[in-house]
Amino acid sequence: MKKISFKFAISLLMTSLLVSCSDNTSTTLNNLDAQTASIQSAQTNKKREAKYNIKLKVKNRLEATDLISHGLDLSGSGNGGNFDAYATQKQIDYAKSKNINISNAKNAIATNAGLPTGYHTVSQVLDMVKGMATKNPSIASFIDIGDSWEKTTGKSPNNDIWALVLSGKNVNPKTKSTAVFISGMHSRELLPVEINLKLMDYLISNYGKDPQVTNYIDTREIVFIPIANIDGRIAVEKGESMWRKNRHIDSNYDGIDLNRNFDGHWNFEGVNPLTPELKDLQSQLSEKNSEIYSGPNAFSEPETQTLNNFFKDKNVTVMMDMHAYGNMLLYPPGYDTSAKSDPTTVKVAKYMAGKNGYKTGTSLEILYATCGTSKDWGFDKHKAISFTMEMGDDSDGFRPPFTKVEETWAKNKVGLTYLVSIADNPVQRVK
Ligand SMILES: [Zn+2]
């Protein structure tokens, strides 16, 4: 930890030398678009406080964690202490009271924008994936693996969670290893769904042509979950551009952050000692209006239950959950300074970073503390090589122009394919 704090201090020093010292703290937010509340209530009859897209600058990781603990929804890599944030006026006032440097976002995200041109809708994504399976019946199947919250409640009868499963002729069902690629868990993060489509298409269309790809599919199982949070993604398409959680919305709840709802040190369970910093964060995880509300218990949500049940008896060796943004590759544990990361995972991260240039580390080391995420579950439950990848530059945000898809795929094609290549036996493959 000492080394990390030192590094962070150096990067802050560098940044403070480079960045001009203009005082933005007095910026008023009255001129920002505050349509959010009314638009959101149109779909859910839920009254919410208006939120604003802002940029802020923290002095260190603890300060970032404190803001998150006070409800600010931070995104981006935090390079030089700079984050994007989505926050209510009250939360902004809290940050100001802590002398945090705040400025308006240059490109405030429109709250009713639908999808940017080029991005595929849920129905287009599912049609494409289904099409891939239909055209390649000997190696691919398109499977309904479970239901979303809105399906379980009858509100949206078609909202199933779908998987594309690739596995070829030589896969022994008893000993097969499974590589998992998840996207769309946080509904506002658009790039990962497109990258997951690219990966599926690349592997399927090279089957029988590229001997290596053919061998991967013939000898292991590769499972893609293109849209893990279908209700949330549909809400984004209908106009709630900043929606992150699932749509478990009723008199008690206002959505649950699926990527805090996994049984992997959920709510810092088993973390000892719980520092004051983590205790504060724990109370925010239990705050129902929070963007990181982790639910009443681990796997309380049908979406996370679906993933847990589907993979329960599989030999999952690789778990990649694709998110946006910040060009980071995060591995477990995200919650504990004393626990060590799996050495094979660290080696894989280094290899991938050599290809995509992303920053690697645990979220605690390079971002802020996390728990109950898919990557924690991937490691805790399956002992898999388990990652959260944050795709896209800080300037990309959640909704980069569609041209970014090709660029991001070009950066990540080798690394993602590498994960497939080691999935049969990571420890042996990764020297
Ligand atoms: Zn995310």
Coordinates of N, CA, C and O in Angstrom, one line a residue, residues 14 69 80 124 137 217 249 277 280 285 334 348:
M14 N 2.5 15.7 -10.2 CA 2.7 15.9 -11.7 C 1.5 16.7 -12.2 O 1.6 17.7 -13.0
S69 N -19.0 7.4 -0.8 CA -19.8 7.1 0.5 C -20.9 8.1 0.7 O -21.8 7.9 1.5
G80 N -4.8 11.5 -12.2 CA -4.6 12.8 -11.7 C -5.7 13.3 -10.8 O -5.8 14.5 -10.5
Q124 N -32.0 -5.7 -31.8 CA -31.0 -5.9 -32.8 C -29.8 -6.8 -32.3 O -29.4 -7.7 -33.0
P137 N -25.0 -24.1 -36.3 CA -25.6 -25.0 -35.3 C -24.7 -26.0 -34.7 O -24.9 -26.5 -33.6
I217 N -12.4 -23.4 -30.0 CA -13.9 -23.7 -29.9 C -14.0 -25.2 -29.8 O -15.0 -25.7 -29.1
I249 N -37.9 -1.8 -9.3 CA -38.4 -0.5 -8.9 C -39.8 -0.7 -8.3 O -40.7 -1.2 -9.1
E277 N -13.0 3.9 6.4 CA -13.3 4.2 5.0 C -14.3 3.1 4.4 O -15.3 3.5 3.8
D280 N -17.9 3.4 5.9 CA -18.7 4.4 5.3 C -19.2 3.9 3.9 O -20.4 4.1 3.6
L285 N -23.5 1.2 0.4 CA -23.9 0.0 -0.3 C -25.3 -0.4 0.1 O -26.1 -1.1 -0.6
G334 N -11.0 -6.5 -4.5 CA -11.2 -5.1 -4.6 C -11.5 -4.5 -3.3 O -11.8 -3.3 -3.2
V348 N -1.6 -12.5 -16.4 CA -2.5 -12.3 -17.5 C -2.8 -10.9 -17.7 O -2.8 -10.4 -18.9

